[in-house]
Short mmCIF file of C-alpha atoms and ligand atoms in Angstrom, two decimals:
data_model
loop_
_atom_site.label_atom_id
_atom_site.label_comp_id
_atom_site.label_asym_id
_atom_site.label_seq_id
_atom_site.Cartn_x
_atom_site.Cartn_y
_atom_site.Cartn_z
CA MET A 1 8.50 17.51 -15.36
CA ASP A 2 8.55 14.42 -13.05
CA TYR A 3 10.48 11.36 -12.54
CA TYR A 4 8.80 8.31 -14.22
CA SER A 5 5.64 10.09 -14.35
CA PHE A 6 3.40 10.29 -17.70
CA SER A 7 0.01 11.60 -18.29
CA SER A 8 -1.42 10.35 -21.57
CA VAL A 9 1.90 9.31 -23.30
CA PHE A 10 3.05 6.10 -21.89
CA SER A 11 6.37 6.18 -23.61
CA GLU A 12 7.27 9.68 -22.53
CA VAL A 13 9.62 9.12 -19.61
CA ILE A 14 11.33 12.19 -18.09
CA VAL A 15 13.96 11.68 -15.45
CA LEU A 16 14.09 14.43 -12.73
CA LYS A 17 14.88 13.23 -9.29
CA LYS A 18 12.47 14.38 -6.32
CA ASN A 19 13.31 14.73 -2.74
CA ILE A 20 11.65 11.92 -0.88
CA LEU A 21 11.50 11.27 2.62
CA LEU A 22 11.82 7.72 3.58
CA ILE A 23 10.76 6.48 6.83
CA HIS A 24 11.36 2.91 7.97
CA THR A 25 9.42 1.40 11.00
CA GLY A 26 10.02 -2.22 10.61
CA GLY A 27 7.87 -5.13 9.65
CA THR A 28 8.67 -8.10 7.33
CA ILE A 29 10.06 -5.71 4.66
CA SER A 30 12.84 -5.00 7.18
CA MET A 31 13.50 -8.39 8.34
CA SER A 32 15.40 -11.57 7.25
CA GLU A 33 14.86 -15.47 7.52
CA ASP A 34 17.47 -17.36 9.64
CA THR A 35 18.50 -20.89 9.05
CA SER A 36 15.66 -22.18 11.39
CA GLY A 37 13.24 -20.57 9.16
CA ALA A 38 12.17 -17.75 11.69
CA VAL A 39 11.55 -14.40 10.17
CA LYS A 40 12.81 -11.72 12.53
CA PRO A 41 14.59 -8.20 12.66
CA GLY A 42 18.19 -8.17 12.73
CA THR A 43 20.62 -5.48 14.08
CA ASN A 44 20.92 -3.86 10.67
CA ASN A 45 17.74 -3.13 8.66
CA PRO A 46 18.40 -4.80 5.20
CA LEU A 47 16.51 -1.63 3.55
CA THR A 48 19.28 0.65 4.60
CA GLN A 49 22.10 -1.41 2.75
CA GLY A 50 22.41 -1.52 -1.02
CA THR A 51 20.63 1.64 -1.45
CA ASP A 52 22.20 2.55 -4.76
CA ILE A 53 19.08 1.46 -6.71
CA LEU A 54 16.95 3.47 -4.46
CA SER A 55 19.11 6.75 -4.60
CA SER A 56 19.18 6.52 -8.22
CA LEU A 57 15.28 6.89 -8.29
CA ALA A 58 15.17 10.09 -5.75
CA ASP A 59 17.25 12.16 -3.46
CA LEU A 60 16.31 10.20 -0.17
CA VAL A 61 16.26 11.59 3.26
CA VAL A 62 16.08 8.52 5.61
CA GLU A 63 14.55 8.36 9.04
CA GLU A 64 14.18 5.26 11.19
CA PRO A 65 12.43 6.31 14.36
CA PHE A 66 11.83 2.56 15.48
CA ASN A 67 12.11 -0.84 14.12
CA LEU A 68 9.10 -2.70 15.34
CA PRO A 69 7.01 -5.75 13.84
CA SER A 70 3.59 -4.03 13.05
CA PRO A 71 1.80 -6.02 15.79
CA HIS A 72 3.87 -3.94 18.20
CA ILE A 73 2.68 -0.46 16.69
CA THR A 74 0.43 1.48 18.82
CA PRO A 75 -1.24 4.79 18.34
CA ARG A 76 1.76 6.32 19.93
CA GLU A 77 4.05 5.35 17.04
CA MET A 78 1.49 6.41 14.64
CA LEU A 79 1.44 9.81 16.24
CA GLU A 80 5.16 10.09 16.02
CA LEU A 81 5.08 9.37 12.31
CA LYS A 82 2.55 12.22 11.85
CA TYR A 83 4.70 14.60 13.69
CA ILE A 84 7.81 13.53 11.61
CA LEU A 85 5.90 14.07 8.39
CA GLU A 86 4.58 17.47 9.52
CA ASP A 87 8.06 18.62 10.63
CA TYR A 88 9.59 17.86 7.08
CA ALA A 89 6.44 19.59 5.68
CA LYS A 90 7.23 22.67 7.73
CA LYS A 91 10.90 22.71 6.27
CA GLY A 92 9.50 22.65 2.95
CA ASN A 93 12.07 20.69 0.86
CA ILE A 94 10.28 17.38 0.40
CA ASP A 95 8.24 16.31 -2.56
CA GLY A 96 6.87 13.08 -1.15
CA ALA A 97 7.07 10.47 1.57
CA VAL A 98 7.34 6.77 1.73
CA ILE A 99 6.96 4.65 5.07
CA THR A 100 7.99 1.16 5.23
CA HIS A 101 5.77 -0.69 7.88
CA GLY A 102 4.67 -4.29 8.79
CA THR A 103 1.64 -5.40 6.84
CA ASP A 104 -0.45 -6.95 9.96
CA THR A 105 -1.46 -3.20 11.15
CA LEU A 106 -0.20 -1.18 7.91
CA GLU A 107 -3.84 -0.13 7.19
CA GLU A 108 -4.39 1.24 10.79
CA THR A 109 -1.24 3.51 10.51
CA ALA A 110 -1.98 4.48 6.85
CA TYR A 111 -5.65 5.43 7.80
CA PHE A 112 -4.66 7.24 11.10
CA LEU A 113 -2.27 9.46 9.05
CA ASP A 114 -4.85 9.84 6.24
CA LEU A 115 -7.14 11.13 8.96
CA THR A 116 -4.67 13.35 10.91
CA CYS A 117 -1.59 14.20 9.06
CA GLN A 118 -1.30 17.88 7.81
CA ALA A 119 1.59 17.31 5.45
CA SER A 120 0.58 18.36 1.84
CA PHE A 121 3.08 16.14 0.02
CA PRO A 122 1.98 12.63 -1.04
CA VAL A 123 2.51 9.91 1.59
CA VAL A 124 2.59 6.27 0.47
CA VAL A 125 2.78 3.44 3.03
CA THR A 126 4.31 0.03 1.86
CA GLY A 127 5.39 -3.41 3.11
CA ALA A 128 6.32 -6.82 2.02
CA MET A 129 4.94 -10.27 2.54
CA ARG A 130 8.32 -12.02 2.14
CA SER A 131 11.35 -10.88 4.08
CA SER A 132 14.56 -9.64 2.44
CA ASN A 133 16.45 -12.82 1.96
CA GLU A 134 13.50 -15.07 0.99
CA ILE A 135 12.92 -16.13 -2.56
CA GLY A 136 10.48 -13.96 -4.44
CA SER A 137 11.14 -11.32 -1.86
CA ASP A 138 8.69 -8.40 -2.67
CA GLY A 139 10.03 -5.67 -0.23
CA LEU A 140 12.60 -3.89 -2.26
CA TYR A 141 10.31 -4.07 -5.51
CA ASN A 142 7.38 -2.53 -3.48
CA LEU A 143 9.62 0.00 -2.04
CA ILE A 144 10.87 1.10 -5.55
CA SER A 145 7.18 1.29 -6.69
CA SER A 146 6.28 3.49 -3.65
CA ILE A 147 9.17 5.90 -4.32
CA ARG A 148 7.83 6.15 -7.83
CA VAL A 149 4.42 6.73 -6.75
CA ALA A 150 5.39 9.31 -4.05
CA SER A 151 7.40 11.14 -6.63
CA SER A 152 4.33 11.40 -9.18
CA PRO A 153 2.47 14.84 -9.03
CA ASP A 154 -0.64 12.75 -9.67
CA ALA A 155 -0.45 11.18 -6.28
CA LYS A 156 -1.05 14.70 -4.77
CA GLY A 157 -4.38 15.26 -3.02
CA LYS A 158 -5.49 11.78 -3.02
CA GLY A 159 -4.88 11.18 0.77
CA VAL A 160 -2.38 8.63 2.16
CA LEU A 161 -1.87 5.92 -0.32
CA VAL A 162 -1.04 2.13 0.17
CA VAL A 163 1.42 0.63 -2.62
CA LEU A 164 2.18 -2.98 -2.95
CA ASN A 165 2.08 -5.53 -5.82
CA ASP A 166 1.94 -2.86 -8.58
CA GLU A 167 -1.30 -1.45 -7.01
CA ILE A 168 -2.14 1.71 -5.64
CA HIS A 169 -4.84 1.85 -3.03
CA THR A 170 -6.43 4.55 -0.67
CA ALA A 171 -5.70 4.31 2.94
CA VAL A 172 -9.50 4.38 3.74
CA ASN A 173 -10.51 1.44 1.60
CA VAL A 174 -7.42 -0.77 1.68
CA THR A 175 -7.40 -3.93 3.84
CA LYS A 176 -5.10 -7.09 4.36
CA THR A 177 -7.18 -9.89 2.95
CA HIS A 178 -4.80 -12.85 2.87
CA THR A 179 -2.35 -14.13 5.56
CA SER A 180 0.67 -14.65 3.13
CA ASN A 181 -0.25 -14.02 -0.49
CA ILE A 182 1.80 -11.18 -1.95
CA SER A 183 -1.55 -9.65 -3.49
CA THR A 184 -3.04 -9.67 0.09
CA PHE A 185 -3.92 -5.66 -0.05
CA GLN A 186 -7.15 -5.16 -1.81
CA SER A 187 -10.00 -2.52 -1.49
CA PRO A 188 -13.13 -4.51 -1.35
CA GLN A 189 -16.04 -2.93 -3.32
CA TYR A 190 -13.88 -0.31 -4.74
CA GLY A 191 -10.51 -1.64 -6.18
CA PRO A 192 -7.19 0.26 -6.32
CA ILE A 193 -7.21 3.87 -7.65
CA GLY A 194 -4.08 3.22 -9.91
CA ILE A 195 -1.49 0.89 -11.02
CA VAL A 196 2.40 0.90 -11.18
CA THR A 197 3.78 -0.32 -14.63
CA LYS A 198 7.34 -0.90 -15.88
CA ARG A 199 6.81 2.55 -17.77
CA GLY A 200 4.94 4.83 -15.27
CA VAL A 201 2.51 5.30 -12.50
CA LEU A 202 -0.97 5.64 -13.83
CA PHE A 203 -4.00 6.75 -11.71
CA HIS A 204 -7.26 5.82 -13.10
CA HIS A 205 -9.53 7.03 -10.34
CA THR A 206 -9.60 10.04 -8.09
CA PRO A 207 -11.28 9.76 -4.51
CA THR A 208 -14.35 12.07 -4.27
CA LYS A 209 -13.83 13.19 -0.67
CA HIS A 210 -11.13 13.33 1.88
CA GLU A 211 -11.44 14.11 5.58
CA ASN A 212 -8.72 15.35 7.78
CA TYR A 213 -8.64 16.47 11.37
CA PRO A 214 -5.94 18.32 13.31
CA LEU A 215 -4.88 16.46 16.30
CA GLN A 216 -2.39 16.86 19.14
CA ASP A 217 -2.59 13.73 21.25
CA ILE A 218 -4.35 10.44 21.20
CA SER A 219 -5.11 8.97 24.69
CA LYS A 220 -8.71 7.68 24.73
CA ARG A 221 -9.51 3.88 24.77
CA VAL A 222 -11.62 2.20 22.11
CA SER A 223 -12.47 -1.50 22.05
CA LEU A 224 -13.39 -3.49 18.95
CA ILE A 225 -15.81 -6.59 19.44
CA LYS A 226 -17.15 -8.94 16.67
CA ALA A 227 -20.76 -10.12 16.84
CA HIS A 228 -21.87 -13.67 16.42
CA ALA A 229 -24.89 -15.77 16.47
CA GLY A 230 -26.01 -16.34 19.97
CA MET A 231 -23.97 -13.31 21.28
CA ASP A 232 -25.18 -11.96 24.45
CA SER A 233 -24.27 -8.93 26.70
CA SER A 234 -21.68 -10.53 28.83
CA LEU A 235 -18.61 -9.25 26.83
CA LEU A 236 -20.10 -5.70 26.30
CA LYS A 237 -20.57 -5.39 29.95
CA ALA A 238 -17.17 -6.64 30.81
CA VAL A 239 -15.75 -4.04 28.32
CA LEU A 240 -17.79 -1.42 29.83
CA GLY A 241 -16.17 -2.33 33.35
CA LEU A 242 -12.75 -1.67 31.78
CA LYS A 243 -13.66 2.11 31.62
CA VAL A 244 -13.30 2.39 27.88
CA ASP A 245 -14.14 5.64 26.13
CA GLY A 246 -15.96 4.08 23.12
CA VAL A 247 -16.63 0.64 21.58
CA VAL A 248 -16.78 -0.45 17.97
CA ILE A 249 -19.00 -3.54 17.19
CA GLU A 250 -18.55 -5.53 14.09
CA ALA A 251 -22.40 -6.24 13.58
CA LEU A 252 -23.98 -8.70 11.56
CA GLY A 253 -24.97 -8.12 7.86
CA GLN A 254 -26.28 -4.59 7.20
CA GLY A 255 -26.03 -3.75 10.87
CA ASN A 256 -27.99 -5.96 13.11
CA LEU A 257 -27.18 -7.54 16.48
CA PRO A 258 -28.79 -10.37 18.51
CA PRO A 259 -31.39 -9.41 20.99
CA ALA A 260 -29.42 -10.62 23.97
CA ALA A 261 -26.70 -8.11 23.09
CA LEU A 262 -28.85 -5.11 23.49
CA GLU A 263 -28.69 -4.75 27.21
CA GLY A 264 -24.98 -4.29 26.75
CA VAL A 265 -25.44 -1.83 24.10
CA GLN A 266 -27.83 0.28 26.06
CA GLU A 267 -25.54 0.21 29.18
CA PHE A 268 -22.99 2.06 26.92
CA ILE A 269 -25.30 4.53 25.59
CA LYS A 270 -26.87 5.17 29.02
CA ASN A 271 -23.16 6.06 30.26
CA ASN A 272 -22.89 8.34 27.22
CA ILE A 273 -20.06 6.12 25.65
CA PRO A 274 -20.20 5.94 21.91
CA VAL A 275 -21.22 2.56 20.33
CA VAL A 276 -20.25 2.62 16.57
CA ILE A 277 -21.59 -0.24 14.31
CA VAL A 278 -19.64 -1.56 11.27
CA SER A 279 -20.32 -4.88 9.51
CA ARG A 280 -18.56 -8.05 10.09
CA SER A 281 -19.24 -8.59 6.21
CA PHE A 282 -16.31 -7.86 3.92
CA ALA A 283 -17.83 -5.37 1.71
CA GLY A 284 -20.86 -3.07 1.75
CA ILE A 285 -21.96 -0.44 4.43
CA VAL A 286 -24.17 -0.69 7.47
CA GLN A 287 -27.73 0.96 7.41
CA ASP A 288 -30.87 1.11 9.62
CA VAL A 289 -32.83 -1.26 7.41
CA TYR A 290 -34.30 -3.99 9.52
CA GLY A 291 -37.09 -3.26 12.04
CA TYR A 292 -36.94 -6.38 14.24
CA GLU A 293 -35.59 -6.49 17.71
CA GLY A 294 -31.77 -5.88 17.35
CA GLY A 295 -32.23 -4.96 13.79
CA GLY A 296 -30.55 -1.62 12.42
CA LYS A 297 -33.69 0.59 12.85
CA HIS A 298 -33.92 -0.63 16.45
CA LEU A 299 -30.05 0.10 16.91
CA LYS A 300 -30.44 3.50 15.53
CA GLU A 301 -33.35 4.34 17.79
CA LEU A 302 -31.19 3.17 20.89
CA GLY A 303 -28.48 5.84 19.76
CA VAL A 304 -25.90 3.56 18.12
CA ILE A 305 -23.74 5.41 15.42
CA PHE A 306 -23.45 3.74 12.14
CA SER A 307 -20.35 4.05 10.28
CA ASN A 308 -20.01 4.72 6.57
CA GLY A 309 -18.43 1.57 5.13
CA LEU A 310 -15.14 1.46 7.31
CA ASN A 311 -14.05 -1.94 8.69
CA GLY A 312 -13.82 -2.50 12.40
CA GLN A 313 -10.06 -1.70 12.78
CA LYS A 314 -10.44 1.48 10.99
CA ALA A 315 -13.70 2.53 12.67
CA ARG A 316 -11.81 1.99 15.87
CA ILE A 317 -9.03 4.45 14.72
CA LYS A 318 -11.59 6.89 13.59
CA LEU A 319 -13.49 6.80 16.94
CA LEU A 320 -10.00 7.45 18.79
CA VAL A 321 -9.30 10.60 16.48
CA ALA A 322 -12.99 11.59 17.00
CA LEU A 323 -12.87 11.28 20.90
CA ALA A 324 -9.53 13.30 20.76
CA LYS A 325 -11.59 16.09 19.14
CA THR A 326 -14.95 15.96 21.02
CA GLU A 327 -16.95 14.16 23.63
CA LYS A 328 -20.24 15.34 22.15
CA MET A 329 -22.15 12.35 20.75
CA ALA A 330 -23.70 14.38 17.96
CA GLU A 331 -20.54 15.71 16.74
CA ILE A 332 -18.95 12.08 16.73
CA GLU A 333 -22.09 10.93 14.76
CA GLU A 334 -21.56 13.56 12.34
CA MET A 335 -17.90 12.67 11.70
CA PHE A 336 -19.06 9.04 10.95
CA MET A 337 -21.48 10.25 8.35
CA PHE A 338 -18.75 11.49 6.12
N1 LIG B 1 4.07 -9.70 10.98
C1 LIG B 1 4.61 -8.95 10.03
C2 LIG B 1 4.46 -7.37 10.54
O1 LIG B 1 3.28 -6.86 10.57
C3 LIG B 1 3.89 -9.11 8.62
C4 LIG B 1 4.46 -8.12 7.65
O2 LIG B 1 5.14 -7.19 7.76
O3 LIG B 1 4.25 -8.47 6.44
O4 LIG B 1 5.22 -6.85 11.10
#
């Protein structure tokens, strides 16, 4: 029997509180607007006050390892979150976890945890587009929805989930699509896998696959470069000079690059540094379709790795995780075929 969950009967609401780990990390959801109109963190996180409504939903265990705007989040904080989740999973008395996070890099943290976290309970990441004291503030509402999703047994086994604006998205597909609109989080091409309604949490799709890699540390350097008309090799060569361990290129269309950029790509491959191609297009996957100079077929022949539908920022996270696991190009390529 589960709190606010229902299977086929919408009206059947059974109340049984779950043990939910609530981890606050900062972001707009933890900020307020001051009299000058600046949105910023204060000394007290507004989410840790007035928690009566939250504790009526679940028995909460609250952690606040840091309070950062999400542009300040690095893989180090992502790793810290993974360890917190896994520590609680080992203790064995938690039914689900909710992480509050700034929306700017939320998808990266969610995907990192999706790829690496070994906790078996549902993990939901949420945030807000309007801070705690703004009219139409969406923070508390999204937090309530997220606790309800994390409490649902149907949330188990679907990977890390992102819940905002009544929608449930997978970490692998979701992306921030709008700078300020509260419906910013979308899963282009796939859509959400569930919805949150007044009466319950309804999953209408189940992901068909999920990848997860054990990881102890993350220390490699991966750059992300966006291709454009007239791109040459200068930026690629400069990045190579920075001694990076890998590069992700947001290529054109189905995975093509201007011929003048190829010299730079080849330099990477000659140095056994992986070059992963994604598309700068909003939806779709990259493939070795075009046979002209710089076309996908040509890039594949050169040894470029094609990623399977990830956006640039997530392919970068995946390459960091891959490089923490192996330096063998064939194994890295295999991980991107998933
Ligand atoms: N700039 C904020 C952040 O990512 C935006 C937000 O949280 O919505 O921390």
